[in-house]
Coordinates of C-alpha atoms and ligand atoms in Angstrom, one line a residue:
X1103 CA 203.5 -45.9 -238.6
X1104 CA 202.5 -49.0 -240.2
X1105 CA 200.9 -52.4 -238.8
X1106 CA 201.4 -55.9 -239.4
X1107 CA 199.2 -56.0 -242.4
X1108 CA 200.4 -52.6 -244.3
X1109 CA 197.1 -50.4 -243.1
X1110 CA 197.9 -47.1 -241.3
X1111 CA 195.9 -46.6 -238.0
X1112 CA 193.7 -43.8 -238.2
X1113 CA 195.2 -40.4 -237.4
X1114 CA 194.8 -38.6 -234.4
X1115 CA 191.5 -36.0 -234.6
X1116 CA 191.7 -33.1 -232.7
X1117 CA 192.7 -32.5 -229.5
X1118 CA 193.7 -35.7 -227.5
X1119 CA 194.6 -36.5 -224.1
X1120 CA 198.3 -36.7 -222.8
X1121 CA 199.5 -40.2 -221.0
X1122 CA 198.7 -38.2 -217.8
X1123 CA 195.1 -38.3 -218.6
X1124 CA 194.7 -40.6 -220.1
X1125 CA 196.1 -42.7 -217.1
X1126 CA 193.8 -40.7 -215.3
X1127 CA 190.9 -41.0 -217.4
X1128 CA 190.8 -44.4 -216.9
X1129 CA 190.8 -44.7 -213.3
X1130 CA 187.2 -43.8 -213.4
X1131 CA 186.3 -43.5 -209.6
X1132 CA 188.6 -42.0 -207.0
X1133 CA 187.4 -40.9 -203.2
X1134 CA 187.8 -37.3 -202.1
X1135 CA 188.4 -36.9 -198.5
X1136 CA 187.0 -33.3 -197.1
X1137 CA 188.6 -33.2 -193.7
X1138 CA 190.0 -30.0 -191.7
X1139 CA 188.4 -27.7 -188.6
X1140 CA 185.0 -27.7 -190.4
X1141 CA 184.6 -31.5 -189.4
X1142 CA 185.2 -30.4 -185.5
X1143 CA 182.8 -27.5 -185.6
X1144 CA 180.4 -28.7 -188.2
X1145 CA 180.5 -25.8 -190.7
X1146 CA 180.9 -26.4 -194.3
X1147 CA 183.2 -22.7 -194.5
X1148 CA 185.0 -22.4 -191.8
X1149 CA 186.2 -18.3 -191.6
X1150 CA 189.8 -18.9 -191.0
X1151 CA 188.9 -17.8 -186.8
X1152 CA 188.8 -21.3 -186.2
X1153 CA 192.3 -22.0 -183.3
X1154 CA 194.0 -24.5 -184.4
X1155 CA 193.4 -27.1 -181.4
X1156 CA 189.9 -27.3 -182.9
X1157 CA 191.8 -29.7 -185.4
X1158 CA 192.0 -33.0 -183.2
X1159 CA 191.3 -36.3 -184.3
X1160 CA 191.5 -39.0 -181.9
X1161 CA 191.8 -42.1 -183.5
X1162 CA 193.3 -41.1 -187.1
X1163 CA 194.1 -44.0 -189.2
X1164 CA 194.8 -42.9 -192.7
X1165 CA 194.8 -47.3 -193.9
X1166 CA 191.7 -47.5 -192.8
X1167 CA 190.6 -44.8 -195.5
X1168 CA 192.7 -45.8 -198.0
X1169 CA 191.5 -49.8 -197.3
X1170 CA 187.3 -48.6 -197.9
X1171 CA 188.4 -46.8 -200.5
X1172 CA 190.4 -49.7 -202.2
X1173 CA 187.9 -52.3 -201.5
X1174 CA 185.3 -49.7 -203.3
X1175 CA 187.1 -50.2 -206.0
X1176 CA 188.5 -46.5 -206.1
X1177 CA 191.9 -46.1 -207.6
X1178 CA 193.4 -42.7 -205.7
X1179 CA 192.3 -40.4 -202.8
X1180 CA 192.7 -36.6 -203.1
X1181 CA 192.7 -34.7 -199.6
X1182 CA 192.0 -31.1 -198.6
X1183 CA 195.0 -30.0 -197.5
X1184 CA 194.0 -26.6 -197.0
X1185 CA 190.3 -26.0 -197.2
X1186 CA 188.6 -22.5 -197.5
X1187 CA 189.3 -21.3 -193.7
X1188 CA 193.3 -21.7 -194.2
X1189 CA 194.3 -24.8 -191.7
X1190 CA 196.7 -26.8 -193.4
X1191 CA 196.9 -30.6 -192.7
X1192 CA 200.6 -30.7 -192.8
X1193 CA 203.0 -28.3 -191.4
X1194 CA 203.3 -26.4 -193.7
X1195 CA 205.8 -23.3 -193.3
X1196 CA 204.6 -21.1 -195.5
X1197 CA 201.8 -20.6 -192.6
X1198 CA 201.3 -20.4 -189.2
X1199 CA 197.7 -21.7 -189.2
X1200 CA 198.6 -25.7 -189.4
X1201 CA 198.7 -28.9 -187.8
X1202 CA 202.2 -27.9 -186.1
X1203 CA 200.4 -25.0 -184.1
X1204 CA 197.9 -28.0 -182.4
X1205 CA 198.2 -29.7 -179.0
X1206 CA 197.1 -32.6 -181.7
X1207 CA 200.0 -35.2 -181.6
X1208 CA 202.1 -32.4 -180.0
X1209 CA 202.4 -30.1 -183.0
X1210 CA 204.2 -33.1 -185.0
X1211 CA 201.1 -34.7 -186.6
X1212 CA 201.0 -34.9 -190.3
X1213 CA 198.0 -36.1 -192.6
X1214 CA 199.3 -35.4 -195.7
X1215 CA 202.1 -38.1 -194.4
X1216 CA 200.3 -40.5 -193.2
X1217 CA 197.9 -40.4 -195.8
X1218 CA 200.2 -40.7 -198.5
X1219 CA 202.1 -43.6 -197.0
X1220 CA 198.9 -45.3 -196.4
X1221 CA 197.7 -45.2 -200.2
X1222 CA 201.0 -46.1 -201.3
X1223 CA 200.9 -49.1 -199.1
X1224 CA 197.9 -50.0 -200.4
X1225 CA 198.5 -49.2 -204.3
X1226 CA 196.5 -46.0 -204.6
X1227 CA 197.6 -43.1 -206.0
X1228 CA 197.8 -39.5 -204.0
X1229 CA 196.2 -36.2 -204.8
X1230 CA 196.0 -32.9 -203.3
X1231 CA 193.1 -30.6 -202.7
X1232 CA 194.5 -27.2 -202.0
X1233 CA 192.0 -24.0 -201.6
X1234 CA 193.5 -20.8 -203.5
X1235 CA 190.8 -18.8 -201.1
X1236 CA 192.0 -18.3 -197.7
X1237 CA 190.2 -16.9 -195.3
X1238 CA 193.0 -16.6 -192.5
X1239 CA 196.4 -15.4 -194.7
X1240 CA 197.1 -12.2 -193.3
X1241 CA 198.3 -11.4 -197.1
X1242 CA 195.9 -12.6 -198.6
X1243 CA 194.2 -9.9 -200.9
X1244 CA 197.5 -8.6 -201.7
X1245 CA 200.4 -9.6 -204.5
X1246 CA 202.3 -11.3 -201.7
X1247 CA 199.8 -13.9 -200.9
X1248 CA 200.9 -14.9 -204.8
X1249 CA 203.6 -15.9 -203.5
X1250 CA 202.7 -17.2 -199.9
X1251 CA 200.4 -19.7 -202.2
X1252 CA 203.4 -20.4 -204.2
X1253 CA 205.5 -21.2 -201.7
X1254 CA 202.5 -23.5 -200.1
X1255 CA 202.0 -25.0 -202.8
X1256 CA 205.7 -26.1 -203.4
X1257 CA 205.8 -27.6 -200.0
X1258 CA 202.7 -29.9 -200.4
X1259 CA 203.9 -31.1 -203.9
X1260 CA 207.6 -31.8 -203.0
X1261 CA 207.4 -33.9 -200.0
X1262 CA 204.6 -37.0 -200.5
X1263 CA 206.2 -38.3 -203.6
X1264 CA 203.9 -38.5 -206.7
X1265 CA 201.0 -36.1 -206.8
X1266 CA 198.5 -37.7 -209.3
X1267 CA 195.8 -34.6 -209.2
X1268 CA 196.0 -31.2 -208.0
X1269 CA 192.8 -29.6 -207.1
X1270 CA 192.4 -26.1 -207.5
X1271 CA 188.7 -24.8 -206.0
X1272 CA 187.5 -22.3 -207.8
X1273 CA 185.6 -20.9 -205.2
X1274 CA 187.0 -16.7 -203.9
X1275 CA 185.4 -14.7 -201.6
X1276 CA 187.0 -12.2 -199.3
X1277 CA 190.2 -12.9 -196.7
X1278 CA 190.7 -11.7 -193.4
X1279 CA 190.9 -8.0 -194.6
X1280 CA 187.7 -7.9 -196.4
X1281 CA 189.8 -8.0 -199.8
X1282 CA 189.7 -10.6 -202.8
X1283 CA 192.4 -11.6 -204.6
X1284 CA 193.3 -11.4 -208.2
X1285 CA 195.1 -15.1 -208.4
X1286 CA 198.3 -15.5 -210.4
X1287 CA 197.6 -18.8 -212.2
X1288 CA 200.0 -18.9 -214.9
X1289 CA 202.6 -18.8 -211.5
X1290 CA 199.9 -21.7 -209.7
X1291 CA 199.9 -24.1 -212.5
X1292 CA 203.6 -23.5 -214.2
X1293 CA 204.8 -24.4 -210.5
X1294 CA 202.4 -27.5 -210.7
X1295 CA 203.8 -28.4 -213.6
X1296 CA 207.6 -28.2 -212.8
X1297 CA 207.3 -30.0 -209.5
X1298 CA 204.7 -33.0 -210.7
X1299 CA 204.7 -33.1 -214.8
X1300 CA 202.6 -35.8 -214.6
X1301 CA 199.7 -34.2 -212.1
X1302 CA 196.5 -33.9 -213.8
X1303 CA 195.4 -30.0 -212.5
X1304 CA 191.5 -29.6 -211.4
X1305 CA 189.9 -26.7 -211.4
X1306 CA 186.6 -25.0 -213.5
X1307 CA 188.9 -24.9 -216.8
X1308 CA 191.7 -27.2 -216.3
X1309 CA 193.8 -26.8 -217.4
X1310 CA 194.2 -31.1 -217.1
X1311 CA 190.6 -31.3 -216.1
X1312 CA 187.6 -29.3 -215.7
X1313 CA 184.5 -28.9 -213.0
X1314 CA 181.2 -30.8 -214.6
X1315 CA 179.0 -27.7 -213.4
X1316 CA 176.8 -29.1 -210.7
X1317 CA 177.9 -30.8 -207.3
X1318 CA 175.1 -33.7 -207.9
X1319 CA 177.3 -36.1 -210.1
X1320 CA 175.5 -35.2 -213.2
X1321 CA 177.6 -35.2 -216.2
X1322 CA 176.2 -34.0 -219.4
X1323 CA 174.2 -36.5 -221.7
X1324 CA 176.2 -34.7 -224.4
X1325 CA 179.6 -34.4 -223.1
X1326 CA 182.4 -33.5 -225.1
X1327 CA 185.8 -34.1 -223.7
X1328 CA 186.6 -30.6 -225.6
X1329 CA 186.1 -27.4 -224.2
X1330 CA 187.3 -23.7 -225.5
X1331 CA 189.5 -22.2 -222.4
X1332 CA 190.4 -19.2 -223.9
X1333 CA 189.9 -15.9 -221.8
X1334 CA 188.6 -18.2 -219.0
X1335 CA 190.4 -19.1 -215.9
X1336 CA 189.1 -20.6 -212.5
X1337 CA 186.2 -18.5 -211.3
X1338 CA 185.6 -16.7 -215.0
X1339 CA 184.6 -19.7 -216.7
X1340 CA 182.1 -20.6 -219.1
X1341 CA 178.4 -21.3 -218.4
X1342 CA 177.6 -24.5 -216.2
X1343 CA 176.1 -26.1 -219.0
X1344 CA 179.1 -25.6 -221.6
X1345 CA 181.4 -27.1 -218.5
X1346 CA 178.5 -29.6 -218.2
X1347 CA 178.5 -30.9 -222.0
X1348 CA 181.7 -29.6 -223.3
X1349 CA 181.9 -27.8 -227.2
X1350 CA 182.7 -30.5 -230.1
X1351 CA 184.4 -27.6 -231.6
X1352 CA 186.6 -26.9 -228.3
X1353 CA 190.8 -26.3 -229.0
X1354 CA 191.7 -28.1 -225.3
X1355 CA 191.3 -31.8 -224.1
X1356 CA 189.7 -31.0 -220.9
X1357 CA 187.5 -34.5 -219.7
X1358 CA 185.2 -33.8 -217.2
X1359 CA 185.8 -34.7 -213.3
X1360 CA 182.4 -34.8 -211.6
X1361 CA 182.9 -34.3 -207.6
X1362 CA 179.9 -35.3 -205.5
X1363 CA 179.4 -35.8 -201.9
X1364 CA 178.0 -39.2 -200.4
X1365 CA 176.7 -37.0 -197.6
X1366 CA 174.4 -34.3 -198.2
X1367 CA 177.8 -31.7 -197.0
X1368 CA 181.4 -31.9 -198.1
X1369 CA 182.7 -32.2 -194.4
X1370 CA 181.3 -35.0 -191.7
X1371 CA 177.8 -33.8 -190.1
X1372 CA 176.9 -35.6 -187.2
X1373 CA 173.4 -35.6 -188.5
X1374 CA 173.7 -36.1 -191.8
X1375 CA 173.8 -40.3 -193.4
X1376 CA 174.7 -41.6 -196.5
X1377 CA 173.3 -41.4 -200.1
X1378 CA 171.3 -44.8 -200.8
X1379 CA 172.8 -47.4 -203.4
X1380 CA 170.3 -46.7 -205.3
X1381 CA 171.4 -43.0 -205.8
X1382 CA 175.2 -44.2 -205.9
X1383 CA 174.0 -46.4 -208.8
X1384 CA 172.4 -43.5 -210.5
X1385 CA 175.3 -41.2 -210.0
X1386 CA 177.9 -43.6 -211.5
X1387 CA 175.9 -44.0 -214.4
X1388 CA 175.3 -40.4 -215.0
X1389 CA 179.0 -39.6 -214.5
X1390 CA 181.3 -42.8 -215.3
X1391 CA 178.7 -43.8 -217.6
X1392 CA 178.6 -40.5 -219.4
X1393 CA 182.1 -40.1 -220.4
X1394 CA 183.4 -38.7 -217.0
X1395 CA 185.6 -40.0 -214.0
X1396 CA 183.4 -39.6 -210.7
X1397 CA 185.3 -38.1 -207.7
X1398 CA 182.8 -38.9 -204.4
X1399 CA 183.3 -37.4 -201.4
X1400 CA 183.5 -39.5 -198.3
X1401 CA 184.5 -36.9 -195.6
X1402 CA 186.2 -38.6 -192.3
X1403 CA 183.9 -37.9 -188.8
X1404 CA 186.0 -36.4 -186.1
X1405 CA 187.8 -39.6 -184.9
X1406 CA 189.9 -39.4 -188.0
X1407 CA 188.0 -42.4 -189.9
X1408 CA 185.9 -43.1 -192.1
X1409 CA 182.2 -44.2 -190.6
X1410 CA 180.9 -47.5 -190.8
X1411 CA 177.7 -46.6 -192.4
X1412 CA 179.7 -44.9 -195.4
X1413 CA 182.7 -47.7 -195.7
X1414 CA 179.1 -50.1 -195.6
X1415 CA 177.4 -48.4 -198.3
X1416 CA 180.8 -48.3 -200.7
X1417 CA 181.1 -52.0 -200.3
X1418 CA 177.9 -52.4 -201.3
X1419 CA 177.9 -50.4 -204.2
X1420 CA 181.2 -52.2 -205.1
X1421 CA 179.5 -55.3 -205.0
X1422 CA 176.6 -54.2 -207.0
X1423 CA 179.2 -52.7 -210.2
X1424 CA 180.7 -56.0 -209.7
X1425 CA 177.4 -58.1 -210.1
X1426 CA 176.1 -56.1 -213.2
X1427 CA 179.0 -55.5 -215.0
X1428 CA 181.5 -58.6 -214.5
X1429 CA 179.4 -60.6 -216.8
X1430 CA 179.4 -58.9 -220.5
X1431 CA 176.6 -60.4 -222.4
X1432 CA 178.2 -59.5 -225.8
X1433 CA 181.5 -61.3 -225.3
X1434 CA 180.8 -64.4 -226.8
X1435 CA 178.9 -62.7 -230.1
X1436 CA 180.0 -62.8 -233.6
X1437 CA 180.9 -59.5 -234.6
X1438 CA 180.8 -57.9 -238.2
X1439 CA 180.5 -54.4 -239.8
X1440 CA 179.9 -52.5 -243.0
X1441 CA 183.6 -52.1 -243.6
X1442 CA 187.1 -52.4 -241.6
X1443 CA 190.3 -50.6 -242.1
X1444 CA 192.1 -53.8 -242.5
X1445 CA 193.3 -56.7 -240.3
X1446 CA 194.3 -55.1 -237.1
X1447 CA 190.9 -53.0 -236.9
X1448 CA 188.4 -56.0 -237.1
X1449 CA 184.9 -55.8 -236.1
X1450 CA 185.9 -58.3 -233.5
X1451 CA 188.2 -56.1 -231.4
X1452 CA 185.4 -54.3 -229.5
X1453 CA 184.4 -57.5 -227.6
X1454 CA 187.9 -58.4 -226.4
X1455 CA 189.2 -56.1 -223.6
X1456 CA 192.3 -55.3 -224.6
X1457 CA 192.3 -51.4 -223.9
X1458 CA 194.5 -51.1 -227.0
X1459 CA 193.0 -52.7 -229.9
X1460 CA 189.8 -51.0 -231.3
X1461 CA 187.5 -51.3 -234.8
X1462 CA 188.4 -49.2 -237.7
X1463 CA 187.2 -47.8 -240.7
X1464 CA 188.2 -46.3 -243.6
X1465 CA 189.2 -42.3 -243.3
X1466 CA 186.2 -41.4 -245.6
X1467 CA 183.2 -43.5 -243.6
X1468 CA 182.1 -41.7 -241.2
X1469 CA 178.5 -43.2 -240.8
X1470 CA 179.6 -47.6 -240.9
X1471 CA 177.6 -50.1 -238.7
X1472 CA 178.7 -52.7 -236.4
X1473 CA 176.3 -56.0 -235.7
X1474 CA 176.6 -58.2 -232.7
X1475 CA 174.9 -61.9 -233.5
X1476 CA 174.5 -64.4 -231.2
X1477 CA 173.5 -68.1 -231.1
X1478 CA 171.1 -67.8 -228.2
X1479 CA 169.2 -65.1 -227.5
X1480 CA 170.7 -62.6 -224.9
X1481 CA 168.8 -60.4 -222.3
X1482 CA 170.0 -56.9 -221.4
X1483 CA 169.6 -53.6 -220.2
X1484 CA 172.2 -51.8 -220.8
X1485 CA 175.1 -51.1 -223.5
X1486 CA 178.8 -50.4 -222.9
X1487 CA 180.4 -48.1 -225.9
X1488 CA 184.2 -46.7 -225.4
X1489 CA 185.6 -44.9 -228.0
X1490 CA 189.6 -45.3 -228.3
X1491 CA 190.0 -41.9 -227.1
X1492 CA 194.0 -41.9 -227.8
X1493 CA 193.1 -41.0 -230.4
X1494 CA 190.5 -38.1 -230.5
X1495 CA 186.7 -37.7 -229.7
X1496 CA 184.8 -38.6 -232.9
X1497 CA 181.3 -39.7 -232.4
X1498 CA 178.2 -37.4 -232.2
X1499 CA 175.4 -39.3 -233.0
X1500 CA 174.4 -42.9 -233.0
X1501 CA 171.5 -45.1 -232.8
X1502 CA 171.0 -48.8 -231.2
X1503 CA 169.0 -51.1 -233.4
X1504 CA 167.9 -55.1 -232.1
X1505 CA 166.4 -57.6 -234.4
X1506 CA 162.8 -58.3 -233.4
X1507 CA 161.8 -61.3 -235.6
X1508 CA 162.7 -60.2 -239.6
X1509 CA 163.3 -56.8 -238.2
X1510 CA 165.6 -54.0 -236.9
X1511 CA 164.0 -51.9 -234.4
X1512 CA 165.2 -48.8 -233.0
X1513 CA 166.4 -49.5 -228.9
X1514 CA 168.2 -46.5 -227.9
X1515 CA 170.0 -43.3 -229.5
X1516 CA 172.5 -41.4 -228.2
X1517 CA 175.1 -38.3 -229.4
X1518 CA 178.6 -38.6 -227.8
X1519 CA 180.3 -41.6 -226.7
X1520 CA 183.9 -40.7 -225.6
X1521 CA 185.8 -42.7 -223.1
X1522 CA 183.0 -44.4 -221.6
X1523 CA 179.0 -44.5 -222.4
X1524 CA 176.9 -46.9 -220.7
X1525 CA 173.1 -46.6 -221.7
X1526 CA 170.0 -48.0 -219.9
X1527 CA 167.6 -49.5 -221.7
X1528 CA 164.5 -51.2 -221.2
X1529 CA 164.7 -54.9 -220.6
X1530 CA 165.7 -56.4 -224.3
X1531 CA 166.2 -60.2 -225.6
X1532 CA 167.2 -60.2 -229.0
X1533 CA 169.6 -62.7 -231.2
X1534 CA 170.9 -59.4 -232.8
X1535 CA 172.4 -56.0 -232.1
X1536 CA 173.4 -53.0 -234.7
X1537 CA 174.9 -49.8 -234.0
X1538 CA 174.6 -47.1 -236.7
X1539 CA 176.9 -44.7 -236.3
X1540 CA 175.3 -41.4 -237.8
X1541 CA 177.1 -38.5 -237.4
X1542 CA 181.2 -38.5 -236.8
X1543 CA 183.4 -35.5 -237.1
X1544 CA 185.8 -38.3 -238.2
X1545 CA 186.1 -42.2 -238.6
X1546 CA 184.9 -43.7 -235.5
X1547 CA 187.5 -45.7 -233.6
X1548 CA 185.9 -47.8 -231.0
X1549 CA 187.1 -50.2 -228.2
X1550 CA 184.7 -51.5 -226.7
X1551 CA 180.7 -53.1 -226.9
X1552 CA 179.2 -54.5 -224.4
X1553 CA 176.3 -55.9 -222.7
X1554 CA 175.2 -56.2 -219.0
X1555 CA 171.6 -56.9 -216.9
X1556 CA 171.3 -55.0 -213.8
X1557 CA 169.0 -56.5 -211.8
X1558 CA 169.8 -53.8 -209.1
X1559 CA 169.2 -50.3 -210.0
X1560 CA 165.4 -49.7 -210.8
X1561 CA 165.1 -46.0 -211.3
X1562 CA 165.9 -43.9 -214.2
X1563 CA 168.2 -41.4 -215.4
Ligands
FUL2826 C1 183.5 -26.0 -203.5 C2 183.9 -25.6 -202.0 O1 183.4 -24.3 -201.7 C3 183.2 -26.6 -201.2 O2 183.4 -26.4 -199.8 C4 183.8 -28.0 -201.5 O3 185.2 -28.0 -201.2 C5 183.7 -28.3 -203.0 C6 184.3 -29.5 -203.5 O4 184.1 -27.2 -203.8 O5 183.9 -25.0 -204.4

């Protein structure tokens, strides 16, 4: 294809994302909702003995989730429909272990309703948490439960319109009859796939997303949106660390979802309060800030809603992303670079925020600088880079120079980039910024540079 001024945009490198995540990709922070028996009888694995009148909320109100999560700033809510111990949240009839067996709302409740009509009132898209291990299926163990999953899982993904994520947990033990099961997921995801093509699917290896490794929202300093799936599948995957920082040389576009509780559990715990902001802070910068989309668990208490202290704590870490990073530092600077592709690929195009236009180099540079001046001297401590992933992951190693007096001195390094990077540094004021790009497995292609202060978060990393 050619641009207005006759230069071809730099081909695709490697794997890239699809639309599908992409669009997802750049959500960035979405609220999981871990809600089921366990939050009645304060377990965190229920064993599928659990009856099903144990299941009875008293004040549900599913707007009231999706409004803390949209004021939060999240973008989508995915729901365990069926946790570990079986119950399912919607009458599901594939199962006799549901919401339709309760005295709750008289056997006609449905969350995965009213949960879906609530985030499409308030513009937030609906995903679905559904547990492969089952700890009550009286098939489960055996080939049929294959196909009781099946069936489940065509139920849930045909009835509450679009389906943005499907969570697959990769966790198996045994089911009722002391057996494990060997999981058909070519049948899981193919059916996944035909019912909601444009569902991003969760689970250890994707195969639209894959687990970060740890459950404290720390994605890898290094992390590759790239990962090597073959011979793996959900509970036989790689190592944490290769899930955590992903292989440059890997054959799948797998980004990296990093799921993290604000609570100390999963499900509601009487006794249990809120992370701090300041551990909020530090977990979206070690997961949205290294090139990852941060899924945090806010689990409903046994009213149905959300608690005050959480909803309290979201709004104020809403307010903080909003204080340090609605003013960019570097928008006003006068960008220019050791080369650019042509017209359409200036320097210039990584301080505008059009997600679509992006700096470009020749196909042979693969180590070019880009320098940010500025009339005044700014003050910062941390730097935005986005790399235009439509078009591959490139970048494995740069370094962040400022101009002290005559000088350049060496600020920050860093190896991969990807979607998003954001990189504390200490307190700078400088009238100049350079970024040397030093190792690329091709041209970079980059979006975005930008400069906040963040007068909020104090620890480090
Ligand atoms: C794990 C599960 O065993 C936990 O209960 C929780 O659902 C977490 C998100 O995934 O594998």
């Amino acid at each position: 294809m050619l641009t207005g001024c006759g230069v071809e945009p730099p081909a695709p490198y490697g794997p890239c994302p699809s639309e599908a995540q992409l669009r997802w990709q750049r959500m960035e922070m979405n609220m999981f909702c871990h809600f089921g028996p366990n939050t009645f009888s304060g377990r965190e694995w229920g064993d599928g003995t659990e009856p099903e009148d144990m299941f009875n909320p008293t004040l549900l109100d599913c707007h009231q989730w999706a409004e803390v999560a949209k004021t939060a700033g999240m973008k989508g809510i995915i729901i365990t429909a069926k946790h570990h111990d079986g119950f399912c949240l919607w009458p599901n009839p594939a199962s006799d272990h549901t919401v339709r067996q309760c005295r709750w709302r008289d056997g006609k409740g449905d969350v995965l309703r009213e949960l879906s009509d609530a985030c499409g009132q308030a513009g937030l898209k609906f995903g679905i948490y559904i547990s492969p291990w089952d700890r009550n299926a009286p098939t489960y163990g055996t080939p049929e439960y294959n196909e009781t999953f099946r069936l489940t899982l065509e139920n849930a993904l045909t009835q509450y319109g679009d389906i943005y994520e499907q969570w697959f947990d990769g966790a198996n033990g045994e089911g009722p009859n002391g057996r494990r099961q060997e999981y058909d997921w070519p049948l899981f995801n193919g059916t996944v796939a035909r019912l909601q093509p444009q569902a991003v699917i969760f689970s250890d290896v994707g195969p639209g997303c894959r687990w970060v490794g740890n459950e404290e929202g720390r994605s890898g300093e290094t992390c590759w949106s790239l990962l090597n799936t073959q011979g793996f599948e959900p509970g036989r995957s790689p190592a944490v660390d290769v899930l955590n920082e992903g292989e440059p040389d890997g054959t799948c576009w797998l980004p990296v979802e990093t799921d993290v509780s604000i609570r100390p559990g999963w499900f509601y715990h009487a006794d249990e309060r809120p992370k701090s902001l300041q551990q909020l802070l530090s977990i979206y910068y070690t997961s949205v800030g290294r090139n990852s989309l941060l899924l945090l668990n806010v689990p409903p208490d046994t009213r149905g809603l959300i608690p005050v202290a959480d909803s309290l704590r979201l709004f104020e870490l809403r307010k903080a992303l909003d204080s340090i990073f609605s003013h960019d530092l570097a928008r006003d600077a006068r960008v220019t670079a050791s080369s650019f592709r042509g017209r359409d690929y200036r320097p210039s195009n990584v301080t505008d925020t059009q997600y679509h236009r992006y700096w470009a180099v020749d196909d042979s540079c693969l180590s070019p600088t880009i320098t940010l001046s500025f009339d005044h001297p700014v003050t910062f401590n941390r730097i935005m880079l986005q790399e235009y992933i439509p078009l591959g992951q490139r970048v494995a190693q740069f370094e962040v120079e400022v101009m002290q007096g005559e000088d350049w001195h060496l600020l920050s390094r860093g190896t991969t980039i990807g979607y998003k990077r954001i990189l504390l540094t200490e307190q700078t004021t400088t009238t100049a910024l350079r970024i040397r790009f030093v190792e690329c497995r091709a041209c970079p292609v980059i979006n975005r540079v930008a400069l906040f202060q963040d007068n909020i978060y104090t620890g480090k990393l």
